[in-house]
């Protein structure tokens, strides 16, 4: 099935008992066993079924199947947030002593997770000098457990060459993890280009309405853990925390997701609520349609801003002079996402006045909502970073990040126009005549 159909039907036929057509919300913590033996078989992971919602839940499972189907993966696990998904993906691969190699341009909280939290747990984050495959490959060694990148960086809007990164990682026997939050599988399926693990914040474009948080980890099923048993003994040797289970033997192509679920979700419990799974599924039904409008409006806003003399610069991969234009053509057929950044003439102060004058466009830290949203990364999402780290992450002091929504384009542009006027940069027509 195609994207549009998978978005509506993926992972769900109809409820076997009630024949309900909308996804039922299984608001339950536990599931009754037929017998002691049935309970034991469930706990031994010998039979399919549910036992406790910290491990799995039928509503969440439908979402897991839908996201896996959209990404072309073998299996997925859905958790409480995008950050929980990233944390579980990293920890499932990297124990103390391992390292993760990534470009410097990352979502702010992911940078913090890698640079600070995981480091304290003995997992080293290695940030390359830039987002190119050569700079990243240089940092891979025998302790590397994963290469990680965002298909479209948030907020920098950089595009990683996933095919080149996958080749570099695989040359060293290492899997590639891609955060595909900004692109969504509608614009790009990283697994088709060699990615092994795909991570999502479902909170953003996937859910699409800013109403529920969620995250997903999808496994392509293609990485051969047994062939890298020295690097990844956790998949190939008996797991003492699970009475000697060997993940690759029991789960084959689903070994990674099974370990993620039975080691990390089971013991640390960043569980996705069934109601959130329902809301995210509702959102995903219109994902393909929404992305079309997001992309179209994103282009029109980028063009409006670039044509306005009050705007100093616009960073948008759909422009032919963008350093990421070629990659945007290759990976998205030119359909650059609706995430873009820009700076005003007059720098930080003018930017703040503009930001405060927005009426329709919301001032907040979120992306991928049906509503148009704007954020000032230096004072919010990337505030914990030093100015040098901000510069490396592609965050300039005056930069405004915009996630263009699906409203009528004229209303979005009118709001931008009046906020630019309020920033005290003079009238557009007068500046244009200069
Ligand atoms: C928002 C975001 C995250 C974190 O997701 P949450 O659901 O907010 O935890 C991770 N990566 C990217 C690219 C994001 O935009």
Tab-separated table of C-alpha atoms and ligand atoms in Angstrom:
chain	number	residue	atom	x	y	z
A	1	UNK	CA	0.000	0.000	0.000
A	2	UNK	CA	1.009	3.607	-0.590
A	3	UNK	CA	1.648	6.309	2.021
A	4	UNK	CA	-1.864	7.773	1.824
A	5	UNK	CA	-3.474	4.370	2.371
A	6	UNK	CA	-1.049	3.214	5.070
A	7	UNK	CA	-1.676	6.465	6.947
A	8	UNK	CA	-5.374	5.623	7.152
A	9	UNK	CA	-5.347	1.819	7.449
A	10	UNK	CA	-1.838	0.692	8.457
A	11	UNK	CA	-1.732	-1.715	11.414
A	12	UNK	CA	-5.506	-1.955	11.931
A	13	UNK	CA	-8.227	-3.943	10.225
A	14	UNK	CA	-11.211	-3.755	12.543
A	15	UNK	CA	-11.668	-4.683	16.164
A	16	UNK	CA	-12.080	-8.488	16.291
A	17	UNK	CA	-14.736	-8.510	19.030
A	18	UNK	CA	-16.791	-5.369	18.422
A	19	UNK	CA	-16.032	-4.700	14.715
A	20	UNK	CA	-15.380	-1.072	15.677
A	21	UNK	CA	-13.949	0.847	12.736
A	22	UNK	CA	-12.321	3.665	14.694
A	23	UNK	CA	-9.337	2.483	16.740
A	24	UNK	CA	-10.568	1.350	20.175
A	25	UNK	CA	-8.811	2.922	23.156
A	26	UNK	CA	-7.788	-0.013	25.334
A	27	UNK	CA	-7.722	1.891	28.604
A	28	UNK	CA	-6.447	-1.009	30.697
A	29	UNK	CA	-3.353	-1.713	32.741
A	30	UNK	CA	-3.457	-5.511	32.721
A	31	UNK	CA	-4.790	-8.473	30.718
A	32	UNK	CA	-6.205	-11.679	32.198
A	33	UNK	CA	-4.395	-15.005	31.697
A	34	UNK	CA	-6.343	-18.098	30.638
A	35	UNK	CA	-4.271	-20.176	33.061
A	36	UNK	CA	-0.991	-20.291	34.956
A	37	UNK	CA	0.669	-21.848	31.911
A	38	UNK	CA	-0.671	-19.102	29.632
A	39	UNK	CA	0.734	-16.454	32.002
A	40	UNK	CA	4.086	-18.245	32.085
A	41	UNK	CA	4.194	-18.495	28.276
A	42	UNK	CA	3.511	-14.735	27.991
A	43	UNK	CA	6.254	-13.947	30.490
A	44	UNK	CA	8.624	-16.266	28.609
A	45	UNK	CA	7.855	-14.289	25.416
A	46	UNK	CA	6.844	-17.640	23.895
A	47	UNK	CA	3.359	-16.612	22.874
A	48	UNK	CA	1.991	-13.340	21.484
A	49	UNK	CA	-0.329	-11.381	23.703
A	50	UNK	CA	-0.547	-8.725	26.359
A	51	UNK	CA	0.209	-8.919	30.072
A	52	UNK	CA	0.820	-5.417	31.423
A	53	UNK	CA	0.608	-2.032	29.665
A	54	UNK	CA	4.131	-1.002	30.678
A	55	UNK	CA	5.284	-3.647	28.150
A	56	UNK	CA	2.614	-3.325	25.454
A	57	UNK	CA	-0.979	-2.254	24.851
A	58	UNK	CA	-3.329	-3.049	21.932
A	59	UNK	CA	-4.004	0.617	21.004
A	60	UNK	CA	-0.310	1.475	21.173
A	61	UNK	CA	0.465	-1.643	19.142
A	62	UNK	CA	-1.724	-0.435	16.271
A	63	UNK	CA	0.281	2.802	16.229
A	64	UNK	CA	3.525	0.792	16.310
A	65	UNK	CA	2.434	-1.222	13.293
A	66	UNK	CA	1.300	1.882	11.410
A	67	UNK	CA	4.560	3.765	11.980
A	68	UNK	CA	6.600	0.654	11.084
A	69	UNK	CA	4.566	0.240	7.883
A	70	UNK	CA	4.989	3.904	6.890
A	71	UNK	CA	8.757	3.720	7.432
A	72	UNK	CA	9.088	0.324	5.743
A	73	UNK	CA	10.487	-1.246	8.926
A	74	UNK	CA	10.207	-4.718	10.442
A	75	UNK	CA	8.951	-3.570	13.866
A	76	UNK	CA	8.504	-0.502	16.042
A	77	UNK	CA	8.029	0.490	19.650
A	78	UNK	CA	6.087	3.609	20.607
A	79	UNK	CA	6.927	5.446	23.813
A	80	UNK	CA	5.990	8.561	25.782
A	81	UNK	CA	7.964	11.151	23.798
A	82	UNK	CA	10.555	11.633	21.104
A	83	UNK	CA	13.248	12.032	23.758
A	84	UNK	CA	12.284	8.729	25.384
A	85	UNK	CA	12.529	7.103	21.937
A	86	UNK	CA	16.010	8.539	21.375
A	87	UNK	CA	17.172	7.571	24.859
A	88	UNK	CA	15.955	3.986	24.391
A	89	UNK	CA	17.423	3.716	20.887
A	90	UNK	CA	20.852	4.864	22.119
A	91	UNK	CA	20.837	2.735	25.293
A	92	UNK	CA	19.685	-0.409	23.470
A	93	UNK	CA	22.913	-0.225	21.437
A	94	UNK	CA	25.452	1.492	23.661
A	95	UNK	CA	26.579	0.308	27.097
A	96	UNK	CA	29.191	2.016	29.253
A	97	UNK	CA	32.402	2.364	27.221
A	98	UNK	CA	30.620	2.686	23.895
A	99	UNK	CA	30.404	5.854	21.831
A	100	UNK	CA	27.883	7.438	19.469
A	101	UNK	CA	29.035	9.573	16.550
A	102	UNK	CA	26.839	12.448	15.367
A	103	UNK	CA	26.959	15.710	13.421
A	104	UNK	CA	27.078	18.933	15.485
A	105	UNK	CA	23.679	20.128	14.204
A	106	UNK	CA	21.064	18.426	16.373
A	107	UNK	CA	17.844	19.144	18.185
A	108	UNK	CA	18.847	20.962	21.398
A	109	UNK	CA	17.555	18.376	23.889
A	110	UNK	CA	19.100	15.525	21.910
A	111	UNK	CA	22.427	17.334	22.070
A	112	UNK	CA	22.002	17.619	25.849
A	113	UNK	CA	21.029	13.934	26.137
A	114	UNK	CA	24.137	12.860	24.223
A	115	UNK	CA	26.643	15.412	25.500
A	116	UNK	CA	25.642	15.318	29.176
A	117	UNK	CA	23.245	12.569	30.300
A	118	UNK	CA	24.711	9.679	28.340
A	119	UNK	CA	28.243	10.856	29.032
A	120	UNK	CA	27.553	10.580	32.772
A	121	UNK	CA	26.444	6.983	32.139
A	122	UNK	CA	29.742	6.216	30.416
A	123	UNK	CA	28.528	6.516	26.806
A	124	UNK	CA	30.638	9.027	24.912
A	125	UNK	CA	29.093	11.366	22.352
A	126	UNK	CA	31.437	12.324	19.528
A	127	UNK	CA	30.335	15.356	17.556
A	128	UNK	CA	31.897	15.690	14.128
A	129	UNK	CA	33.221	18.988	12.778
A	130	UNK	CA	30.345	19.119	10.270
A	131	UNK	CA	27.461	16.994	8.993
A	132	UNK	CA	29.375	15.454	6.066
A	133	UNK	CA	29.985	11.700	5.883
A	134	UNK	CA	33.797	12.076	5.813
A	135	UNK	CA	33.902	14.116	9.042
A	136	UNK	CA	31.592	11.609	10.724
A	137	UNK	CA	33.392	8.487	9.501
A	138	UNK	CA	36.686	9.832	10.884
A	139	UNK	CA	35.301	9.512	14.446
A	140	UNK	CA	34.137	5.885	14.192
A	141	UNK	CA	36.271	3.341	16.065
A	142	UNK	CA	35.957	-0.127	17.626
A	143	UNK	CA	33.861	1.280	20.492
A	144	UNK	CA	31.339	3.030	18.246
A	145	UNK	CA	27.849	1.619	18.708
A	146	UNK	CA	25.928	3.877	16.343
A	147	UNK	CA	26.107	6.772	13.949
A	148	UNK	CA	23.235	9.152	14.579
A	149	UNK	CA	21.808	12.020	12.523
A	150	UNK	CA	18.592	13.931	11.874
A	151	UNK	CA	17.397	13.597	8.261
A	152	UNK	CA	16.470	17.297	8.449
A	153	UNK	CA	18.187	19.020	11.361
A	154	UNK	CA	16.035	20.940	13.822
A	155	UNK	CA	16.483	23.913	13.892
A	156	UNK	CA	19.392	24.297	11.442
A	157	UNK	CA	17.412	22.778	8.562
A	158	UNK	CA	20.527	20.968	7.331
A	159	UNK	CA	20.002	17.775	5.333
A	160	UNK	CA	22.222	14.777	6.000
A	161	UNK	CA	23.355	12.529	3.158
A	162	UNK	CA	21.804	9.395	4.647
A	163	UNK	CA	23.035	7.065	1.924
A	164	UNK	CA	26.642	8.213	2.432
A	165	UNK	CA	26.317	8.020	6.220
A	166	UNK	CA	24.844	4.497	6.043
A	167	UNK	CA	27.703	3.380	3.811
A	168	UNK	CA	30.269	4.914	6.175
A	169	UNK	CA	28.659	3.319	9.250
A	170	UNK	CA	28.301	-0.084	7.600
A	171	UNK	CA	31.937	-0.103	6.463
A	172	UNK	CA	32.763	-0.271	10.179
A	173	UNK	CA	29.997	-2.689	11.174
A	174	UNK	CA	27.975	0.035	12.881
A	175	UNK	CA	24.243	0.807	12.442
A	176	UNK	CA	22.880	4.216	11.405
A	177	UNK	CA	20.102	5.777	13.495
A	178	UNK	CA	18.112	8.553	11.804
A	179	UNK	CA	15.735	10.948	13.548
A	180	UNK	CA	13.106	11.437	10.829
A	181	UNK	CA	10.830	13.760	12.819
A	182	UNK	CA	10.985	16.779	10.518
A	183	UNK	CA	10.796	14.919	7.198
A	184	UNK	CA	8.211	12.249	8.166
A	185	UNK	CA	7.985	9.113	5.983
A	186	UNK	CA	5.867	11.122	3.539
A	187	UNK	CA	8.902	13.133	2.414
A	188	UNK	CA	11.582	10.514	3.099
A	189	UNK	CA	11.954	6.906	4.209
A	190	UNK	CA	15.510	6.661	5.575
A	191	UNK	CA	15.447	2.835	5.514
A	192	UNK	CA	15.300	2.970	1.697
A	193	UNK	CA	18.702	4.679	1.821
A	194	UNK	CA	20.303	2.247	4.253
A	195	UNK	CA	19.320	3.552	7.702
A	196	UNK	CA	18.967	0.762	10.268
A	197	UNK	CA	16.956	2.469	12.993
A	198	UNK	CA	14.501	5.353	12.516
A	199	UNK	CA	13.380	7.459	15.467
A	200	UNK	CA	10.442	9.868	15.616
A	201	UNK	CA	8.988	12.482	17.802
A	202	UNK	CA	5.357	11.669	16.983
A	203	UNK	CA	4.537	14.892	18.837
A	204	UNK	CA	5.346	16.920	15.721
A	205	UNK	CA	4.162	16.437	12.117
A	206	UNK	CA	3.138	12.799	12.623
A	207	UNK	CA	0.475	13.591	15.242
A	208	UNK	CA	0.201	16.987	13.631
A	209	UNK	CA	-2.129	18.819	16.001
A	210	UNK	CA	0.009	19.655	19.010
A	211	UNK	CA	-2.342	17.628	21.203
A	212	UNK	CA	-0.376	14.545	22.290
A	213	UNK	CA	3.251	13.678	22.921
A	214	UNK	CA	4.771	10.448	21.685
A	215	UNK	CA	7.854	8.857	20.210
A	216	UNK	CA	8.689	5.858	18.064
A	217	UNK	CA	11.701	3.677	17.365
A	218	UNK	CA	11.518	1.695	14.121
A	219	UNK	CA	13.912	-1.097	13.185
A	220	UNK	CA	14.543	-1.899	9.529
A	221	UNK	CA	15.290	-5.492	10.519
A	222	UNK	CA	18.269	-5.477	8.147
A	223	UNK	CA	21.233	-5.010	10.484
A	224	UNK	CA	23.038	-8.302	11.168
A	225	UNK	CA	23.738	-8.159	14.925
A	226	UNK	CA	25.119	-11.703	14.963
A	227	UNK	CA	27.760	-10.716	12.403
A	228	UNK	CA	28.881	-7.964	14.832
A	229	UNK	CA	28.635	-10.073	17.984
A	230	UNK	CA	31.780	-8.556	19.513
A	231	UNK	CA	30.389	-5.043	19.207
A	232	UNK	CA	26.842	-6.015	20.188
A	233	UNK	CA	27.063	-8.922	22.660
A	234	UNK	CA	23.739	-7.794	24.208
A	235	UNK	CA	21.843	-9.210	21.212
A	236	UNK	CA	23.900	-12.360	20.799
A	237	UNK	CA	24.678	-13.591	24.326
A	238	UNK	CA	22.238	-14.843	26.989
A	239	UNK	CA	20.564	-11.930	28.816
A	240	UNK	CA	20.853	-12.643	32.547
A	241	UNK	CA	18.134	-10.067	33.275
A	242	UNK	CA	15.780	-12.177	31.165
A	243	UNK	CA	16.607	-15.740	32.250
A	244	UNK	CA	19.179	-16.332	29.583
A	245	UNK	CA	17.197	-15.206	26.532
A	246	UNK	CA	19.279	-14.610	23.372
A	247	UNK	CA	17.583	-11.847	21.372
A	248	UNK	CA	18.820	-12.693	17.882
A	249	UNK	CA	17.850	-16.336	18.340
A	250	UNK	CA	14.380	-15.676	19.703
A	251	UNK	CA	13.435	-12.588	17.699
A	252	UNK	CA	15.490	-12.625	14.486
A	253	UNK	CA	14.792	-9.416	12.565
A	254	UNK	CA	12.954	-7.949	15.543
A	255	UNK	CA	15.791	-8.446	18.056
A	256	UNK	CA	16.473	-4.735	18.469
A	257	UNK	CA	12.863	-3.744	19.204
A	258	UNK	CA	12.377	-6.758	21.471
A	259	UNK	CA	15.406	-5.761	23.558
A	260	UNK	CA	14.363	-2.120	23.585
A	261	UNK	CA	10.962	-3.183	24.929
A	262	UNK	CA	11.934	-5.897	27.376
A	263	UNK	CA	15.016	-4.202	28.800
A	264	UNK	CA	14.367	-0.441	28.664
A	265	UNK	CA	10.610	0.088	28.373
A	266	UNK	CA	9.978	-2.699	30.920
A	267	UNK	CA	12.395	-1.381	33.532
A	268	UNK	CA	12.231	2.385	33.030
A	269	UNK	CA	8.653	2.701	31.783
A	270	UNK	CA	8.373	5.753	29.495
A	271	UNK	CA	5.025	4.343	28.377
A	272	UNK	CA	2.767	5.915	25.742
A	273	UNK	CA	-0.784	6.312	27.071
A	274	UNK	CA	-3.490	4.561	24.990
A	275	UNK	CA	-5.407	7.839	24.596
A	276	UNK	CA	-2.267	9.512	23.224
A	277	UNK	CA	-1.791	6.605	20.812
A	278	UNK	CA	-5.386	7.124	19.632
A	279	UNK	CA	-4.855	10.863	19.122
A	280	UNK	CA	-1.612	10.228	17.242
A	281	UNK	CA	-3.338	7.643	15.028
A	282	UNK	CA	-6.088	10.164	14.240
A	283	UNK	CA	-3.427	12.671	13.287
A	284	UNK	CA	-1.506	10.224	11.101
A	285	UNK	CA	-4.657	9.523	9.055
A	286	UNK	CA	-4.241	12.957	7.418
A	287	UNK	CA	-0.425	13.024	7.419
A	288	UNK	CA	0.029	12.786	3.656
A	289	UNK	CA	-2.518	15.541	2.969
A	290	UNK	CA	-1.129	17.806	5.652
A	291	UNK	CA	2.458	17.384	4.473
A	292	UNK	CA	1.458	18.492	0.968
A	293	UNK	CA	0.057	21.747	2.360
A	294	UNK	CA	2.937	22.185	4.826
A	295	UNK	CA	5.427	21.885	1.962
A	296	UNK	CA	3.472	24.251	-0.305
A	297	UNK	CA	3.006	26.885	2.413
A	298	UNK	CA	6.635	26.500	3.531
A	299	UNK	CA	7.831	27.354	0.029
A	300	UNK	CA	5.532	30.366	-0.246
A	301	UNK	CA	6.611	31.737	3.144
A	302	UNK	CA	10.295	31.224	2.262
A	303	UNK	CA	9.767	33.092	-1.020
A	304	UNK	CA	7.859	35.911	0.682
A	305	UNK	CA	10.569	36.372	3.303
A	306	UNK	CA	13.373	36.266	0.772
A	307	UNK	CA	11.661	38.868	-1.356
A	308	UNK	CA	11.262	41.241	1.583
A	309	UNK	CA	14.003	43.833	2.043
A	310	UNK	CA	13.434	43.891	5.826
A	311	UNK	CA	14.646	40.276	6.030
A	312	UNK	CA	18.443	39.820	6.056
A	313	UNK	CA	18.629	36.107	5.322
A	314	UNK	CA	16.417	33.027	4.870
A	315	UNK	CA	17.644	29.462	5.275
A	316	UNK	CA	15.445	27.131	3.227
A	317	UNK	CA	16.666	23.996	1.449
A	318	UNK	CA	14.243	24.545	-1.420
A	319	UNK	CA	16.266	27.546	-2.701
A	320	UNK	CA	18.699	26.737	-5.490
A	321	UNK	CA	21.497	28.611	-3.681
A	322	UNK	CA	21.043	26.648	-0.428
A	323	UNK	CA	24.043	24.427	0.411
A	324	UNK	CA	21.478	21.639	0.927
A	325	UNK	CA	19.598	22.140	-2.349
A	326	UNK	CA	21.158	19.102	-4.063
A	327	UNK	CA	20.401	16.857	-1.094
A	328	UNK	CA	16.846	18.251	-0.916
A	329	UNK	CA	16.421	17.311	-4.587
A	330	UNK	CA	17.861	13.838	-4.039
A	331	UNK	CA	15.989	12.918	-0.857
A	332	UNK	CA	12.782	14.972	-1.057
A	333	UNK	CA	12.399	15.628	-4.809
A	334	UNK	CA	12.721	19.298	-3.858
A	335	UNK	CA	9.846	19.148	-1.353
A	336	UNK	CA	11.743	20.945	1.400
A	337	UNK	CA	9.919	20.741	4.703
A	338	UNK	CA	7.962	23.615	6.216
A	339	UNK	CA	10.688	24.248	8.798
A	340	UNK	CA	12.756	27.302	7.923
A	341	UNK	CA	14.881	29.878	9.698
A	342	UNK	CA	15.515	33.543	9.017
A	343	UNK	CA	17.016	36.690	10.492
A	344	UNK	CA	15.935	40.313	10.160
A	345	UNK	CA	17.909	43.376	9.249
A	346	UNK	CA	18.470	44.953	12.631
A	347	UNK	CA	19.534	41.659	14.221
A	348	UNK	CA	18.410	40.466	17.623
A	349	UNK	CA	16.454	43.565	18.711
A	350	UNK	CA	14.435	43.810	15.498
A	351	UNK	CA	13.886	40.057	15.672
A	352	UNK	CA	12.437	40.322	19.168
A	353	UNK	CA	10.105	43.183	18.175
A	354	UNK	CA	8.938	41.171	15.158
A	355	UNK	CA	8.439	38.072	17.277
A	356	UNK	CA	6.405	39.943	19.898
A	357	UNK	CA	4.171	41.449	17.190
A	358	UNK	CA	3.051	38.132	15.693
A	359	UNK	CA	-0.712	37.621	16.020
A	360	UNK	CA	-1.795	34.507	14.125
A	361	UNK	CA	1.556	32.716	14.320
A	362	UNK	CA	2.094	31.277	17.794
A	363	UNK	CA	5.203	32.053	19.865
A	364	UNK	CA	6.229	28.691	21.292
A	365	UNK	CA	8.697	25.827	21.131
A	366	UNK	CA	7.053	23.216	18.973
A	367	UNK	CA	7.028	22.307	15.311
A	368	UNK	CA	4.817	20.314	12.991
A	369	UNK	CA	1.464	21.520	14.283
A	370	UNK	CA	-1.345	22.336	11.817
A	371	UNK	CA	-0.898	25.869	13.193
A	372	UNK	CA	1.985	28.121	12.146
A	373	UNK	CA	4.539	28.386	14.944
A	374	UNK	CA	7.610	30.518	15.581
A	375	UNK	CA	10.453	30.122	18.039
A	376	UNK	CA	13.621	31.997	19.002
A	377	UNK	CA	16.073	29.106	19.552
A	378	UNK	CA	18.916	31.091	21.179
A	379	UNK	CA	16.706	32.096	24.122
A	380	UNK	CA	14.747	28.823	24.414
A	381	UNK	CA	15.555	25.424	22.889
A	382	UNK	CA	19.308	26.070	22.658
A	383	UNK	CA	19.607	28.265	25.743
A	384	UNK	CA	21.678	25.677	27.682
A	385	UNK	CA	24.426	25.855	25.071
A	386	UNK	CA	27.385	28.207	25.093
A	387	UNK	CA	27.438	30.769	22.223
A	388	UNK	CA	30.187	28.662	20.587
A	389	UNK	CA	28.066	25.499	20.841
A	390	UNK	CA	25.094	27.437	19.464
A	391	UNK	CA	27.160	28.568	16.480
A	392	UNK	CA	28.287	24.974	15.851
A	393	UNK	CA	24.671	23.819	16.093
A	394	UNK	CA	23.684	26.361	13.425
A	395	UNK	CA	21.899	28.704	15.862
A	396	UNK	CA	22.507	32.434	15.327
A	397	UNK	CA	21.512	34.948	18.038
A	398	UNK	CA	18.907	36.661	15.837
A	399	UNK	CA	17.567	33.485	14.225
A	400	UNK	CA	13.810	32.860	14.142
A	401	UNK	CA	12.676	29.315	13.411
A	402	UNK	CA	9.315	28.957	11.778
A	403	UNK	CA	7.188	25.853	11.331
A	404	UNK	CA	4.723	26.845	8.645
A	405	UNK	CA	1.227	25.489	9.261
A	406	UNK	CA	-1.644	24.560	6.985
A	407	UNK	CA	-3.702	27.769	7.323
A	408	UNK	CA	-4.522	29.840	4.227
A	409	UNK	CA	-1.225	31.159	2.915
A	410	UNK	CA	-2.517	34.737	2.610
A	411	UNK	CA	-3.337	34.864	6.330
A	412	UNK	CA	0.138	33.582	7.253
A	413	UNK	CA	1.848	36.096	4.969
A	414	UNK	CA	-0.334	38.968	6.211
A	415	UNK	CA	0.680	38.190	9.792
A	416	UNK	CA	4.370	38.102	8.844
A	417	UNK	CA	3.971	41.368	6.947
A	418	UNK	CA	2.327	43.244	9.833
A	419	UNK	CA	4.899	41.885	12.342
A	420	UNK	CA	7.748	43.008	10.064
A	421	UNK	CA	6.152	46.463	9.937
A	422	UNK	CA	5.891	46.492	13.760
A	423	UNK	CA	9.610	45.689	14.062
A	424	UNK	CA	10.420	49.269	13.118
A	425	UNK	CA	12.369	48.417	10.006
A	426	UNK	CA	10.479	50.848	7.840
A	427	UNK	CA	7.845	50.220	5.218
A	428	UNK	CA	8.411	47.436	2.789
A	429	UNK	CA	7.740	49.613	-0.256
A	430	UNK	CA	10.162	52.331	0.902
A	431	UNK	CA	12.930	49.813	1.519
A	432	UNK	CA	12.285	48.088	-1.788
A	433	UNK	CA	12.725	51.433	-3.558
A	434	UNK	CA	16.121	52.012	-1.871
B	1	LIG	C1	10.828	17.583	19.111
B	1	LIG	C2	11.934	16.782	18.627
B	1	LIG	C3	12.463	15.747	19.412
B	1	LIG	C4	11.936	15.441	20.795
B	1	LIG	O1	10.624	14.983	20.756
B	1	LIG	P1	9.607	15.133	22.006
B	1	LIG	O2	8.405	14.402	21.542
B	1	LIG	O3	9.402	16.600	22.237
B	1	LIG	O4	10.276	14.486	23.169
B	1	LIG	C5	13.497	15.008	18.893
B	1	LIG	N1	14.000	15.269	17.677
B	1	LIG	C6	13.535	16.265	16.891
B	1	LIG	C7	14.126	16.492	15.547
B	1	LIG	C8	12.488	17.056	17.338
B	1	LIG	O5	12.023	18.035	16.554
